[in-house]
PDB file of N, CA, C and O in Angstrom:
ATOM      1  N   MET H 371       2.784 -35.582   9.674  1.00 61.00           N
ATOM      2  CA  MET H 371       1.903 -34.716   8.903  1.00 61.00           C
ATOM      3  C   MET H 371       0.474 -35.267   8.964  1.00 61.00           C
ATOM      4  O   MET H 371       0.251 -36.448   8.796  1.00 61.00           O
ATOM      5  N   THR H 372      -0.483 -34.388   9.175  1.00 79.00           N
ATOM      6  CA  THR H 372      -1.884 -34.775   9.241  1.00 79.00           C
ATOM      7  C   THR H 372      -2.449 -34.882   7.829  1.00 79.00           C
ATOM      8  O   THR H 372      -2.190 -34.044   6.980  1.00 79.00           O
ATOM      9  N   LYS H 373      -3.230 -35.934   7.601  1.00 89.00           N
ATOM     10  CA  LYS H 373      -3.883 -36.091   6.296  1.00 89.00           C
ATOM     11  C   LYS H 373      -4.971 -35.045   6.138  1.00 89.00           C
ATOM     12  O   LYS H 373      -5.761 -34.815   7.047  1.00 89.00           O
ATOM     13  N   LEU H 374      -4.993 -34.429   4.968  1.00 94.00           N
ATOM     14  CA  LEU H 374      -6.081 -33.493   4.663  1.00 94.00           C
ATOM     15  C   LEU H 374      -7.334 -34.302   4.374  1.00 94.00           C
ATOM     16  O   LEU H 374      -7.275 -35.314   3.669  1.00 94.00           O
ATOM     17  N   PRO H 375      -8.475 -33.900   4.898  1.00 96.00           N
ATOM     18  CA  PRO H 375      -9.697 -34.671   4.684  1.00 96.00           C
ATOM     19  C   PRO H 375     -10.165 -34.644   3.227  1.00 96.00           C
ATOM     20  O   PRO H 375      -9.922 -33.678   2.500  1.00 96.00           O
ATOM     21  N   VAL H 376     -10.831 -35.715   2.846  1.00 97.00           N
ATOM     22  CA  VAL H 376     -11.448 -35.785   1.523  1.00 97.00           C
ATOM     23  C   VAL H 376     -12.403 -34.595   1.394  1.00 97.00           C
ATOM     24  O   VAL H 376     -13.131 -34.268   2.330  1.00 97.00           O
ATOM     25  N   GLY H 377     -12.357 -33.930   0.255  1.00 96.00           N
ATOM     26  CA  GLY H 377     -13.191 -32.755   0.015  1.00 96.00           C
ATOM     27  C   GLY H 377     -12.479 -31.438   0.267  1.00 96.00           C
ATOM     28  O   GLY H 377     -13.006 -30.381  -0.071  1.00 96.00           O
ATOM     29  N   SER H 378     -11.271 -31.501   0.852  1.00 96.00           N
ATOM     30  CA  SER H 378     -10.516 -30.273   1.114  1.00 96.00           C
ATOM     31  C   SER H 378     -10.040 -29.640  -0.182  1.00 96.00           C
ATOM     32  O   SER H 378      -9.634 -30.334  -1.113  1.00 96.00           O
ATOM     33  N   TYR H 379     -10.076 -28.310  -0.239  1.00 97.00           N
ATOM     34  CA  TYR H 379      -9.524 -27.573  -1.368  1.00 97.00           C
ATOM     35  C   TYR H 379      -8.047 -27.351  -1.099  1.00 97.00           C
ATOM     36  O   TYR H 379      -7.674 -26.843  -0.039  1.00 97.00           O
ATOM     37  N   VAL H 380      -7.214 -27.738  -2.061  1.00 97.00           N
ATOM     38  CA  VAL H 380      -5.773 -27.719  -1.862  1.00 97.00           C
ATOM     39  C   VAL H 380      -5.046 -27.213  -3.100  1.00 97.00           C
ATOM     40  O   VAL H 380      -5.625 -27.076  -4.174  1.00 97.00           O
ATOM     41  N   VAL H 381      -3.741 -26.966  -2.922  1.00 98.00           N
ATOM     42  CA  VAL H 381      -2.846 -26.600  -4.013  1.00 98.00           C
ATOM     43  C   VAL H 381      -1.677 -27.583  -3.984  1.00 98.00           C
ATOM     44  O   VAL H 381      -1.092 -27.841  -2.933  1.00 98.00           O
ATOM     45  N   ASP H 382      -1.359 -28.131  -5.147  1.00 98.00           N
ATOM     46  CA  ASP H 382      -0.177 -28.971  -5.328  1.00 98.00           C
ATOM     47  C   ASP H 382       0.968 -28.006  -5.610  1.00 98.00           C
ATOM     48  O   ASP H 382       1.036 -27.416  -6.688  1.00 98.00           O
ATOM     49  N   THR H 383       1.852 -27.802  -4.643  1.00 98.00           N
ATOM     50  CA  THR H 383       2.892 -26.786  -4.775  1.00 98.00           C
ATOM     51  C   THR H 383       3.959 -27.155  -5.801  1.00 98.00           C
ATOM     52  O   THR H 383       4.676 -26.284  -6.277  1.00 98.00           O
ATOM     53  N   ARG H 384       4.057 -28.409  -6.166  1.00 98.00           N
ATOM     54  CA  ARG H 384       5.046 -28.805  -7.184  1.00 98.00           C
ATOM     55  C   ARG H 384       4.596 -28.446  -8.589  1.00 98.00           C
ATOM     56  O   ARG H 384       5.422 -28.204  -9.460  1.00 98.00           O
ATOM     57  N   THR H 385       3.280 -28.435  -8.813  1.00 96.00           N
ATOM     58  CA  THR H 385       2.774 -28.136 -10.155  1.00 96.00           C
ATOM     59  C   THR H 385       2.035 -26.807 -10.220  1.00 96.00           C
ATOM     60  O   THR H 385       1.795 -26.289 -11.305  1.00 96.00           O
ATOM     61  N   GLY H 386       1.608 -26.286  -9.051  1.00 96.00           N
ATOM     62  CA  GLY H 386       0.815 -25.067  -9.010  1.00 96.00           C
ATOM     63  C   GLY H 386      -0.660 -25.304  -9.290  1.00 96.00           C
ATOM     64  O   GLY H 386      -1.447 -24.368  -9.302  1.00 96.00           O
ATOM     65  N   ARG H 387      -1.047 -26.572  -9.493  1.00 96.00           N
ATOM     66  CA  ARG H 387      -2.455 -26.889  -9.786  1.00 96.00           C
ATOM     67  C   ARG H 387      -3.274 -26.884  -8.502  1.00 96.00           C
ATOM     68  O   ARG H 387      -2.805 -27.290  -7.445  1.00 96.00           O
ATOM     69  N   SER H 388      -4.512 -26.454  -8.625  1.00 96.00           N
ATOM     70  CA  SER H 388      -5.460 -26.459  -7.511  1.00 96.00           C
ATOM     71  C   SER H 388      -6.448 -27.593  -7.718  1.00 96.00           C
ATOM     72  O   SER H 388      -6.788 -27.927  -8.852  1.00 96.00           O
ATOM     73  N   GLY H 389      -6.911 -28.159  -6.614  1.00 97.00           N
ATOM     74  CA  GLY H 389      -7.871 -29.244  -6.733  1.00 97.00           C
ATOM     75  C   GLY H 389      -8.529 -29.586  -5.414  1.00 97.00           C
ATOM     76  O   GLY H 389      -8.390 -28.866  -4.425  1.00 97.00           O
ATOM     77  N   VAL H 390      -9.233 -30.701  -5.432  1.00 98.00           N
ATOM     78  CA  VAL H 390      -9.969 -31.211  -4.283  1.00 98.00           C
ATOM     79  C   VAL H 390      -9.390 -32.572  -3.917  1.00 98.00           C
ATOM     80  O   VAL H 390      -9.132 -33.393  -4.800  1.00 98.00           O
ATOM     81  N   VAL H 391      -9.196 -32.812  -2.623  1.00 98.00           N
ATOM     82  CA  VAL H 391      -8.705 -34.110  -2.173  1.00 98.00           C
ATOM     83  C   VAL H 391      -9.803 -35.146  -2.391  1.00 98.00           C
ATOM     84  O   VAL H 391     -10.923 -35.000  -1.903  1.00 98.00           O
ATOM     85  N   MET H 392      -9.472 -36.187  -3.163  1.00 98.00           N
ATOM     86  CA  MET H 392     -10.415 -37.262  -3.450  1.00 98.00           C
ATOM     87  C   MET H 392     -10.120 -38.509  -2.620  1.00 98.00           C
ATOM     88  O   MET H 392     -10.982 -39.368  -2.467  1.00 98.00           O
ATOM     89  N   GLY H 393      -8.900 -38.618  -2.108  1.00 97.00           N
ATOM     90  CA  GLY H 393      -8.549 -39.787  -1.315  1.00 97.00           C
ATOM     91  C   GLY H 393      -7.060 -39.841  -1.045  1.00 97.00           C
ATOM     92  O   GLY H 393      -6.297 -38.945  -1.421  1.00 97.00           O
ATOM     93  N   HIS H 394      -6.672 -40.919  -0.394  1.00 96.00           N
ATOM     94  CA  HIS H 394      -5.277 -41.166  -0.049  1.00 96.00           C
ATOM     95  C   HIS H 394      -4.979 -42.596  -0.470  1.00 96.00           C
ATOM     96  O   HIS H 394      -5.669 -43.520  -0.038  1.00 96.00           O
ATOM     97  N   GLU H 395      -3.987 -42.755  -1.333  1.00 95.00           N
ATOM     98  CA  GLU H 395      -3.637 -44.085  -1.841  1.00 95.00           C
ATOM     99  C   GLU H 395      -2.137 -44.267  -1.694  1.00 95.00           C
ATOM    100  O   GLU H 395      -1.356 -43.535  -2.316  1.00 95.00           O
ATOM    101  N   GLY H 396      -1.740 -45.240  -0.863  1.00 94.00           N
ATOM    102  CA  GLY H 396      -0.318 -45.442  -0.622  1.00 94.00           C
ATOM    103  C   GLY H 396       0.292 -44.165  -0.079  1.00 94.00           C
ATOM    104  O   GLY H 396      -0.273 -43.516   0.791  1.00 94.00           O
ATOM    105  N   PRO H 397       1.427 -43.758  -0.640  1.00 94.00           N
ATOM    106  CA  PRO H 397       2.083 -42.551  -0.130  1.00 94.00           C
ATOM    107  C   PRO H 397       1.550 -41.253  -0.739  1.00 94.00           C
ATOM    108  O   PRO H 397       2.079 -40.183  -0.462  1.00 94.00           O
ATOM    109  N   TYR H 398       0.523 -41.325  -1.562  1.00 97.00           N
ATOM    110  CA  TYR H 398       0.069 -40.156  -2.315  1.00 97.00           C
ATOM    111  C   TYR H 398      -1.293 -39.639  -1.874  1.00 97.00           C
ATOM    112  O   TYR H 398      -2.105 -40.363  -1.326  1.00 97.00           O
ATOM    113  N   VAL H 399      -1.519 -38.358  -2.184  1.00 98.00           N
ATOM    114  CA  VAL H 399      -2.831 -37.734  -2.042  1.00 98.00           C
ATOM    115  C   VAL H 399      -3.407 -37.683  -3.447  1.00 98.00           C
ATOM    116  O   VAL H 399      -2.739 -37.241  -4.384  1.00 98.00           O
ATOM    117  N   GLN H 400      -4.636 -38.149  -3.604  1.00 98.00           N
ATOM    118  CA  GLN H 400      -5.284 -38.116  -4.919  1.00 98.00           C
ATOM    119  C   GLN H 400      -6.109 -36.841  -5.022  1.00 98.00           C
ATOM    120  O   GLN H 400      -6.956 -36.568  -4.169  1.00 98.00           O
ATOM    121  N   LEU H 401      -5.836 -36.068  -6.087  1.00 98.00           N
ATOM    122  CA  LEU H 401      -6.488 -34.778  -6.291  1.00 98.00           C
ATOM    123  C   LEU H 401      -7.244 -34.764  -7.606  1.00 98.00           C
ATOM    124  O   LEU H 401      -6.882 -35.469  -8.543  1.00 98.00           O
ATOM    125  N   ARG H 402      -8.289 -33.951  -7.649  1.00 98.00           N
ATOM    126  CA  ARG H 402      -9.068 -33.751  -8.879  1.00 98.00           C
ATOM    127  C   ARG H 402      -9.266 -32.244  -9.045  1.00 98.00           C
ATOM    128  O   ARG H 402      -9.515 -31.541  -8.076  1.00 98.00           O
ATOM    129  N   PRO H 403      -9.177 -31.752 -10.274  1.00 97.00           N
ATOM    130  CA  PRO H 403      -9.388 -30.313 -10.479  1.00 97.00           C
ATOM    131  C   PRO H 403     -10.777 -29.874 -10.020  1.00 97.00           C
ATOM    132  O   PRO H 403     -11.724 -30.667 -10.040  1.00 97.00           O
ATOM    133  N   TYR H 404     -10.893 -28.588  -9.614  1.00 94.00           N
ATOM    134  CA  TYR H 404     -12.201 -28.028  -9.287  1.00 94.00           C
ATOM    135  C   TYR H 404     -13.119 -28.227 -10.476  1.00 94.00           C
ATOM    136  O   TYR H 404     -12.735 -28.023 -11.611  1.00 94.00           O
ATOM    137  N   GLY H 405     -14.319 -28.648 -10.239  1.00 90.00           N
ATOM    138  CA  GLY H 405     -15.288 -28.824 -11.311  1.00 90.00           C
ATOM    139  C   GLY H 405     -15.170 -30.134 -12.059  1.00 90.00           C
ATOM    140  O   GLY H 405     -15.901 -30.389 -12.989  1.00 90.00           O
ATOM    141  N   GLY H 406     -14.222 -30.982 -11.673  1.00 92.00           N
ATOM    142  CA  GLY H 406     -14.074 -32.285 -12.313  1.00 92.00           C
ATOM    143  C   GLY H 406     -12.876 -32.337 -13.235  1.00 92.00           C
ATOM    144  O   GLY H 406     -12.200 -31.349 -13.475  1.00 92.00           O
ATOM    145  N   GLY H 407     -12.643 -33.518 -13.741  1.00 95.00           N
ATOM    146  CA  GLY H 407     -11.497 -33.732 -14.605  1.00 95.00           C
ATOM    147  C   GLY H 407     -10.690 -34.921 -14.133  1.00 95.00           C
ATOM    148  O   GLY H 407     -11.099 -35.651 -13.224  1.00 95.00           O
ATOM    149  N   ARG H 408      -9.556 -35.093 -14.735  1.00 97.00           N
ATOM    150  CA  ARG H 408      -8.710 -36.250 -14.450  1.00 97.00           C
ATOM    151  C   ARG H 408      -7.953 -36.070 -13.137  1.00 97.00           C
ATOM    152  O   ARG H 408      -7.328 -35.029 -12.897  1.00 97.00           O
ATOM    153  N   GLU H 409      -8.012 -37.094 -12.287  1.00 97.00           N
ATOM    154  CA  GLU H 409      -7.288 -37.066 -11.021  1.00 97.00           C
ATOM    155  C   GLU H 409      -5.788 -37.164 -11.256  1.00 97.00           C
ATOM    156  O   GLU H 409      -5.344 -37.691 -12.271  1.00 97.00           O
ATOM    157  N   TRP H 410      -5.041 -36.657 -10.289  1.00 98.00           N
ATOM    158  CA  TRP H 410      -3.592 -36.852 -10.296  1.00 98.00           C
ATOM    159  C   TRP H 410      -3.135 -37.131  -8.874  1.00 98.00           C
ATOM    160  O   TRP H 410      -3.829 -36.839  -7.915  1.00 98.00           O
ATOM    161  N   ASP H 411      -1.974 -37.751  -8.765  1.00 98.00           N
ATOM    162  CA  ASP H 411      -1.380 -38.067  -7.473  1.00 98.00           C
ATOM    163  C   ASP H 411      -0.359 -37.002  -7.118  1.00 98.00           C
ATOM    164  O   ASP H 411       0.404 -36.548  -7.979  1.00 98.00           O
ATOM    165  N   ALA H 412      -0.340 -36.616  -5.852  1.00 98.00           N
ATOM    166  CA  ALA H 412       0.620 -35.631  -5.372  1.00 98.00           C
ATOM    167  C   ALA H 412       1.255 -36.149  -4.092  1.00 98.00           C
ATOM    168  O   ALA H 412       0.617 -36.865  -3.308  1.00 98.00           O
ATOM    169  N   ALA H 413       2.497 -35.774  -3.886  1.00 97.00           N
ATOM    170  CA  ALA H 413       3.177 -36.115  -2.639  1.00 97.00           C
ATOM    171  C   ALA H 413       2.569 -35.291  -1.508  1.00 97.00           C
ATOM    172  O   ALA H 413       2.341 -34.084  -1.682  1.00 97.00           O
ATOM    173  N   PRO H 414       2.273 -35.916  -0.375  1.00 97.00           N
ATOM    174  CA  PRO H 414       1.618 -35.185   0.718  1.00 97.00           C
ATOM    175  C   PRO H 414       2.377 -33.934   1.159  1.00 97.00           C
ATOM    176  O   PRO H 414       1.751 -32.921   1.489  1.00 97.00           O
ATOM    177  N   GLU H 415       3.703 -33.990   1.128  1.00 97.00           N
ATOM    178  CA  GLU H 415       4.484 -32.826   1.564  1.00 97.00           C
ATOM    179  C   GLU H 415       4.396 -31.661   0.577  1.00 97.00           C
ATOM    180  O   GLU H 415       4.778 -30.533   0.906  1.00 97.00           O
ATOM    181  N   ALA H 416       3.876 -31.906  -0.622  1.00 97.00           N
ATOM    182  CA  ALA H 416       3.734 -30.862  -1.641  1.00 97.00           C
ATOM    183  C   ALA H 416       2.316 -30.305  -1.711  1.00 97.00           C
ATOM    184  O   ALA H 416       2.027 -29.474  -2.566  1.00 97.00           O
ATOM    185  N   VAL H 417       1.445 -30.742  -0.815  1.00 98.00           N
ATOM    186  CA  VAL H 417       0.048 -30.311  -0.846  1.00 98.00           C
ATOM    187  C   VAL H 417      -0.231 -29.420   0.359  1.00 98.00           C
ATOM    188  O   VAL H 417       0.109 -29.754   1.484  1.00 98.00           O
ATOM    189  N   ARG H 418      -0.829 -28.273   0.084  1.00 97.00           N
ATOM    190  CA  ARG H 418      -1.234 -27.365   1.163  1.00 97.00           C
ATOM    191  C   ARG H 418      -2.673 -26.958   0.953  1.00 97.00           C
ATOM    192  O   ARG H 418      -3.207 -27.043  -0.150  1.00 97.00           O
ATOM    193  N   GLU H 419      -3.313 -26.512   2.037  1.00 97.00           N
ATOM    194  CA  GLU H 419      -4.693 -26.036   1.923  1.00 97.00           C
ATOM    195  C   GLU H 419      -4.738 -24.794   1.044  1.00 97.00           C
ATOM    196  O   GLU H 419      -3.844 -23.951   1.094  1.00 97.00           O
ATOM    197  N   ALA H 420      -5.785 -24.686   0.245  1.00 97.00           N
ATOM    198  CA  ALA H 420      -5.989 -23.497  -0.588  1.00 97.00           C
ATOM    199  C   ALA H 420      -6.456 -22.342   0.291  1.00 97.00           C
ATOM    200  O   ALA H 420      -7.201 -22.536   1.248  1.00 97.00           O
ATOM    201  N   THR H 421      -6.017 -21.157  -0.051  1.00 96.00           N
ATOM    202  CA  THR H 421      -6.500 -19.967   0.652  1.00 96.00           C
ATOM    203  C   THR H 421      -7.915 -19.659   0.161  1.00 96.00           C
ATOM    204  O   THR H 421      -8.326 -20.146  -0.901  1.00 96.00           O
ATOM    205  N   PRO H 422      -8.668 -18.834   0.880  1.00 94.00           N
ATOM    206  CA  PRO H 422     -10.006 -18.473   0.400  1.00 94.00           C
ATOM    207  C   PRO H 422      -9.979 -17.894  -1.018  1.00 94.00           C
ATOM    208  O   PRO H 422     -10.873 -18.167  -1.813  1.00 94.00           O
ATOM    209  N   ALA H 423      -8.967 -17.134  -1.357  1.00 93.00           N
ATOM    210  CA  ALA H 423      -8.867 -16.545  -2.696  1.00 93.00           C
ATOM    211  C   ALA H 423      -8.602 -17.598  -3.772  1.00 93.00           C
ATOM    212  O   ALA H 423      -8.911 -17.374  -4.946  1.00 93.00           O
ATOM    213  N   GLU H 424      -8.033 -18.737  -3.384  1.00 93.00           N
ATOM    214  CA  GLU H 424      -7.721 -19.797  -4.342  1.00 93.00           C
ATOM    215  C   GLU H 424      -8.869 -20.788  -4.546  1.00 93.00           C
ATOM    216  O   GLU H 424      -8.825 -21.604  -5.446  1.00 93.00           O
ATOM    217  N   ARG H 425      -9.885 -20.697  -3.694  1.00 92.00           N
ATOM    218  CA  ARG H 425     -11.034 -21.602  -3.811  1.00 92.00           C
ATOM    219  C   ARG H 425     -12.007 -21.091  -4.860  1.00 92.00           C
ATOM    220  O   ARG H 425     -12.100 -19.889  -5.091  1.00 92.00           O
ATOM    221  N   PRO H 426     -12.791 -21.991  -5.460  1.00 88.00           N
ATOM    222  CA  PRO H 426     -13.832 -21.534  -6.395  1.00 88.00           C
ATOM    223  C   PRO H 426     -14.798 -20.591  -5.686  1.00 88.00           C
ATOM    224  O   PRO H 426     -15.039 -20.714  -4.491  1.00 88.00           O
ATOM    225  N   ALA H 427     -15.376 -19.674  -6.425  1.00 83.00           N
ATOM    226  CA  ALA H 427     -16.238 -18.639  -5.850  1.00 83.00           C
ATOM    227  C   ALA H 427     -17.494 -19.179  -5.183  1.00 83.00           C
ATOM    228  O   ALA H 427     -18.029 -18.546  -4.283  1.00 83.00           O
ATOM    229  N   ASP H 428     -17.998 -20.355  -5.586  1.00 73.00           N
ATOM    230  CA  ASP H 428     -19.262 -20.858  -5.035  1.00 73.00           C
ATOM    231  C   ASP H 428     -19.053 -21.760  -3.828  1.00 73.00           C
ATOM    232  O   ASP H 428     -19.904 -22.561  -3.485  1.00 73.00           O
ATOM    233  N   THR H 429     -17.916 -21.621  -3.148  1.00 62.00           N
ATOM    234  CA  THR H 429     -17.628 -22.464  -1.992  1.00 62.00           C
ATOM    235  C   THR H 429     -17.200 -21.618  -0.814  1.00 62.00           C
ATOM    236  O   THR H 429     -16.903 -20.445  -0.939  1.00 62.00           O
ATOM    237  N   ASP H 430     -17.175 -22.251   0.340  1.00 55.00           N
ATOM    238  CA  ASP H 430     -16.538 -21.656   1.503  1.00 55.00           C
ATOM    239  C   ASP H 430     -15.576 -22.693   2.055  1.00 55.00           C
ATOM    240  O   ASP H 430     -15.258 -23.656   1.389  1.00 55.00           O
ATOM    241  N   GLU H 431     -15.119 -22.531   3.278  1.00 51.00           N
ATOM    242  CA  GLU H 431     -14.112 -23.439   3.824  1.00 51.00           C
ATOM    243  C   GLU H 431     -14.628 -24.859   4.028  1.00 51.00           C
ATOM    244  O   GLU H 431     -13.858 -25.774   4.268  1.00 51.00           O
ATOM    245  N   HIS H 432     -15.942 -25.061   3.913  1.00 50.00           N
ATOM    246  CA  HIS H 432     -16.515 -26.380   4.160  1.00 50.00           C
ATOM    247  C   HIS H 432     -16.645 -27.238   2.909  1.00 50.00           C
ATOM    248  O   HIS H 432     -16.976 -28.403   2.994  1.00 50.00           O
ATOM    249  N   GLY H 433     -16.434 -26.666   1.738  1.00 51.00           N
ATOM    250  CA  GLY H 433     -16.485 -27.468   0.529  1.00 51.00           C
ATOM    251  C   GLY H 433     -17.471 -26.956  -0.483  1.00 51.00           C
ATOM    252  O   GLY H 433     -18.109 -25.926  -0.296  1.00 51.00           O
ATOM    253  N   PRO H 434     -17.605 -27.704  -1.603  1.00 49.00           N
ATOM    254  CA  PRO H 434     -18.446 -27.241  -2.702  1.00 49.00           C
ATOM    255  C   PRO H 434     -19.910 -27.114  -2.315  1.00 49.00           C
ATOM    256  O   PRO H 434     -20.429 -27.893  -1.543  1.00 49.00           O
ATOM    257  N   GLY H 435     -20.526 -26.063  -2.855  1.00 47.00           N
ATOM    258  CA  GLY H 435     -21.957 -25.888  -2.650  1.00 47.00           C
ATOM    259  C   GLY H 435     -22.350 -25.386  -1.292  1.00 47.00           C
ATOM    260  O   GLY H 435     -23.526 -25.330  -0.968  1.00 47.00           O
ATOM    261  N   CYS H 436     -21.378 -24.999  -0.464  1.00 44.00           N
ATOM    262  CA  CYS H 436     -21.692 -24.599   0.897  1.00 44.00           C
ATOM    263  C   CYS H 436     -21.776 -23.095   1.078  1.00 44.00           C
ATOM    264  O   CYS H 436     -22.064 -22.624   2.168  1.00 44.00           O
ATOM    265  N   ALA H 437     -21.489 -22.334   0.041  1.00 42.00           N
ATOM    266  CA  ALA H 437     -21.565 -20.874   0.167  1.00 42.00           C
ATOM    267  C   ALA H 437     -23.003 -20.468   0.458  1.00 42.00           C
ATOM    268  O   ALA H 437     -23.945 -21.080  -0.012  1.00 42.00           O
ATOM    269  N   ARG H 438     -23.144 -19.431   1.231  1.00 39.00           N
ATOM    270  CA  ARG H 438     -24.487 -18.969   1.582  1.00 39.00           C
ATOM    271  C   ARG H 438     -25.076 -18.186   0.434  1.00 39.00           C
ATOM    272  O   ARG H 438     -24.474 -17.268  -0.095  1.00 39.00           O
ATOM    273  N   MET H 439     -26.283 -18.520   0.072  1.00 39.00           N
ATOM    274  CA  MET H 439     -26.973 -17.843  -1.021  1.00 39.00           C
ATOM    275  C   MET H 439     -27.633 -16.582  -0.477  1.00 39.00           C
ATOM    276  O   MET H 439     -28.220 -16.599   0.599  1.00 39.00           O
ATOM    277  N   GLY H 440     -27.521 -15.488  -1.205  1.00 43.00           N
ATOM    278  CA  GLY H 440     -28.224 -14.262  -0.859  1.00 43.00           C
ATOM    279  C   GLY H 440     -27.664 -13.512   0.319  1.00 43.00           C
ATOM    280  O   GLY H 440     -28.317 -12.643   0.865  1.00 43.00           O
ATOM    281  N   SER H 441     -26.438 -13.812   0.744  1.00 38.00           N
ATOM    282  CA  SER H 441     -25.895 -13.048   1.873  1.00 38.00           C
ATOM    283  C   SER H 441     -24.845 -12.082   1.426  1.00 38.00           C
ATOM    284  O   SER H 441     -24.438 -12.005   0.342  1.00 38.00           O
TER     285      SER H 441
END
């Protein structure tokens, strides 16, 4: 399995929570909720990329703050 890059928008399929990949520690992926909050650890096999509809509105596939303004 390929590691998701830091900053990727993902969904933890075991909990249904959405977040951002903050890092990889041991066997876990470290996630943080969109907009901040307490990190949690997820098993890599339970993490998938978020769909465009699951990402925050002010982002695109490249991460936070990358949405085009005025388009």
